[in-house]
Short mmCIF file of C-alpha atoms and ligand atoms in Angstrom, two decimals:
data_model
loop_
_atom_site.label_atom_id
_atom_site.label_comp_id
_atom_site.label_asym_id
_atom_site.label_seq_id
_atom_site.Cartn_x
_atom_site.Cartn_y
_atom_site.Cartn_z
CA MET V 1157 7.17 9.66 8.43
CA GLN V 1158 3.55 8.47 8.76
CA ILE V 1159 2.96 4.83 9.57
CA LEU V 1160 -0.44 1.78 8.89
CA VAL V 1161 0.43 -0.21 12.30
CA LYS V 1162 -1.70 -3.11 10.76
CA CYS V 1163 -2.83 -5.08 14.28
CA PRO V 1164 -1.76 -8.03 14.80
CA LYS V 1165 -5.52 -9.61 15.75
CA CYS V 1166 -7.97 -8.44 14.07
CA ASP V 1167 -5.20 -6.60 11.39
CA ALA V 1168 -7.21 -3.17 11.91
CA GLY V 1169 -4.84 -0.53 10.24
CA LEU V 1170 -3.40 2.64 12.56
CA ALA V 1171 -2.46 5.47 11.77
CA VAL V 1172 0.60 6.80 13.99
CA ASP V 1173 2.96 9.09 13.65
CA ALA V 1174 6.87 8.16 13.85
CA ALA V 1175 7.42 12.09 15.11
CA GLU V 1176 5.27 11.50 18.08
CA ALA V 1177 7.12 6.83 18.83
CA PRO V 1178 4.10 6.05 20.85
CA ALA V 1179 5.99 3.38 23.16
CA ALA V 1180 2.18 1.17 22.95
CA ILE V 1181 -1.04 2.08 21.30
CA LYS V 1182 -4.59 -0.19 22.03
CA CYS V 1183 -6.08 -0.99 18.31
CA GLY V 1184 -9.50 0.92 18.02
CA ARG V 1185 -11.36 -2.44 17.47
CA CYS V 1186 -10.39 -5.51 18.78
CA GLY V 1187 -8.43 -3.28 22.22
CA ARG V 1188 -5.85 -5.32 21.27
CA ASP V 1189 -2.17 -3.46 23.17
CA ILE V 1190 0.09 -2.83 20.39
CA PRO V 1191 3.61 -2.47 21.10
CA LEU V 1192 5.70 -0.15 19.06
CA ALA V 1193 9.77 0.26 18.75
CA PHE V 1194 10.45 2.80 16.10
CA SER V 1195 13.99 3.03 15.74
CA ASP V 1196 15.95 6.97 15.06
CA ALA V 1197 16.18 6.36 11.10
CA LEU V 1198 11.96 5.74 10.94
CA ARG V 1199 11.54 9.23 14.12
CA SER V 1200 13.96 11.36 11.66
CA ASP V 1201 11.03 9.99 8.55
CA THR V 1202 15.03 9.07 6.74
CA ALA V 1203 14.63 5.53 6.73
CA VAL V 1204 12.18 2.43 6.80
CA ASP V 1205 14.73 -0.25 8.57
CA ARG V 1206 12.42 -2.15 11.37
CA CYS V 1207 9.98 -2.44 11.63
CA PRO V 1208 8.27 -0.71 14.84
CA VAL V 1209 5.04 -3.56 14.58
CA CYS V 1210 7.21 -7.20 14.42
CA GLY V 1211 10.74 -6.14 14.70
CA GLY V 1212 11.46 -7.06 10.85
CA ALA V 1213 13.46 -5.89 8.72
CA GLU V 1214 11.91 -6.75 5.19
CA PHE V 1215 10.46 -4.55 3.51
CA TYR V 1216 9.20 -4.01 -0.48
CA LEU V 1217 7.67 -1.89 -2.64
CA ARG V 1218 4.58 -0.68 -3.79
CA LYS V 1219 2.50 2.34 -6.05
CA ASP V 1220 1.03 3.74 -3.44
CA PHE V 1221 -2.28 3.03 -5.16
CA ASP V 1222 -6.11 1.96 -5.41
CA PRO V 1223 -6.27 -0.25 -8.40
CA LYS V 1224 -10.61 0.36 -8.36
CA LEU V 1225 -10.25 3.71 -8.76
CA GLY V 1226 -8.44 3.71 -12.05
CA LEU V 1227 -10.24 0.36 -13.53
CA THR V 1228 -13.25 2.80 -12.38
CA VAL V 1229 -11.65 6.03 -14.26
CA VAL V 1230 -11.14 3.60 -18.11
CA VAL V 1231 -14.62 2.14 -17.23
CA ILE V 1232 -15.89 5.00 -17.25
CA GLY V 1233 -14.20 6.12 -20.31
CA ALA V 1234 -14.99 3.33 -22.31
CA SER V 1235 -18.95 4.46 -21.53
CA ILE V 1236 -18.51 7.80 -22.82
CA SER V 1237 -16.26 6.21 -26.11
CA ALA V 1238 -18.44 3.78 -27.17
CA LEU V 1239 -21.61 6.65 -27.10
CA PHE V 1240 -19.36 8.18 -30.04
CA TYR V 1241 -18.69 4.94 -31.45
CA TRP V 1242 -22.90 4.40 -31.44
CA PHE V 1243 -23.48 7.90 -33.50
CA GLY V 1244 -20.43 6.72 -35.66
CA ARG V 1245 -18.08 9.25 -34.39
CA ASP V 1246 -15.21 6.56 -34.37
CA LEU V 1247 -12.46 9.49 -34.21
CA ILE V 1248 -14.14 11.36 -30.49
CA ALA V 1249 -14.43 7.63 -29.32
CA TYR V 1250 -10.65 7.01 -29.93
CA GLY V 1251 -10.03 10.19 -28.48
CA ILE V 1252 -11.68 9.43 -25.31
CA LEU V 1253 -10.83 5.94 -24.99
CA ALA V 1254 -6.76 7.43 -25.05
CA SER V 1255 -7.70 10.46 -22.68
CA ALA V 1256 -8.72 7.37 -20.40
CA ALA V 1257 -5.45 5.91 -20.18
CA LEU V 1258 -3.24 8.43 -20.40
CA ILE V 1259 -5.36 9.52 -17.62
CA ASP V 1260 -5.09 6.15 -15.47
CA LEU V 1261 -1.12 6.45 -16.47
CA VAL V 1262 -0.65 10.06 -15.30
CA VAL V 1263 -1.77 9.05 -11.20
CA TYR V 1264 -0.35 6.08 -11.51
CA GLY V 1265 2.78 7.32 -12.77
CA ARG V 1266 2.66 11.04 -10.48
CA LEU V 1267 2.29 8.56 -6.74
CA ARG V 1268 5.08 8.00 -4.49
CA ASP V 1269 6.16 4.23 -3.73
CA VAL V 1270 4.36 2.90 -0.04
CA THR V 1271 7.05 0.64 1.69
CA VAL V 1272 5.14 -2.73 2.97
CA CYS V 1273 5.96 -4.82 6.14
CA TYR V 1274 6.75 -7.90 4.71
CA ARG V 1275 5.51 -9.56 8.17
CA CYS V 1276 2.68 -7.77 9.62
CA HIS V 1277 2.61 -5.48 6.48
CA SER V 1278 2.00 -2.67 7.78
CA GLU V 1279 2.87 0.87 5.42
CA PHE V 1280 5.43 3.17 6.40
CA ARG V 1281 4.56 6.49 4.28
CA GLY V 1282 6.54 9.75 3.69
CA ALA V 1283 9.46 11.49 2.57
CA TYR V 1284 12.35 9.68 3.11
CA ALA V 1285 14.54 7.48 0.40
CA ARG V 1286 13.39 4.33 -0.98
CA THR V 1287 15.28 2.16 -0.85
CA ALA V 1288 12.96 -1.34 0.00
CA PRO V 1289 12.81 -3.54 -3.09
CA ALA V 1290 9.25 -4.97 -5.14
CA PHE V 1291 6.79 -7.34 -4.00
CA ASP V 1292 8.77 -10.80 -4.47
CA LEU V 1293 6.54 -13.63 -2.98
CA HIS V 1294 8.39 -15.97 -2.32
CA THR V 1295 9.82 -13.89 0.02
CA ALA V 1296 6.23 -12.88 1.97
CA ASP V 1297 5.40 -16.63 1.89
CA VAL V 1298 8.31 -17.90 4.29
CA LEU V 1299 7.76 -14.09 6.00
CA GLU V 1300 4.12 -14.13 6.51
CA LEU V 1301 4.56 -17.57 7.79
CA GLU V 1302 6.82 -17.13 10.30
CA TYR V 1303 5.16 -14.21 11.40
CA GLU V 1304 2.09 -15.57 11.63
CA ARG V 1305 3.66 -18.77 14.20
CA ARG V 1306 5.00 -16.11 16.30
CA ILE V 1307 1.92 -14.56 17.32
CA GLY V 1308 0.16 -17.48 17.01
CA ARG V 1309 -2.41 -17.77 14.81
CA ARG V 1310 -1.22 -20.30 12.68
ZN1 LIG Z 2896 -7.19 -5.05 16.65
ZN1 LIG Z 2897 6.26 -6.10 10.58
#
């Protein structure tokens, strides 16, 4: 399992392999030592049960997707299709627009879910079974506040 640890101090993303399970890492940006506590499930890539960074057990799933990439495909598709439309090739124009939307859908649908820690926003990628629920704004508000108080940001 690959874990993107979010530094509690500066929010830098630090990639860690759970199989190696280092007891601590040093943030490459701000130099802060970040102690990590890996559970057996994390090490063996079977489940995300406890966050190694903050110890939290609340996670949510989101698509491992860069929204900017999807938008680019649609924008490029729309510009090409506008060109054909301008020259009176309506059907081709609609066809290109439809394919751009379709490519977007396929790309989106094939992406795997990534599990994210509500508190510290660390991300977990691997072959483990996805069990976390979808994002809930209220839960996020409560848990983020709790975490930020604990690490002294608020
Ligand atoms: Zn840092
Ligand atoms: Zn966490």
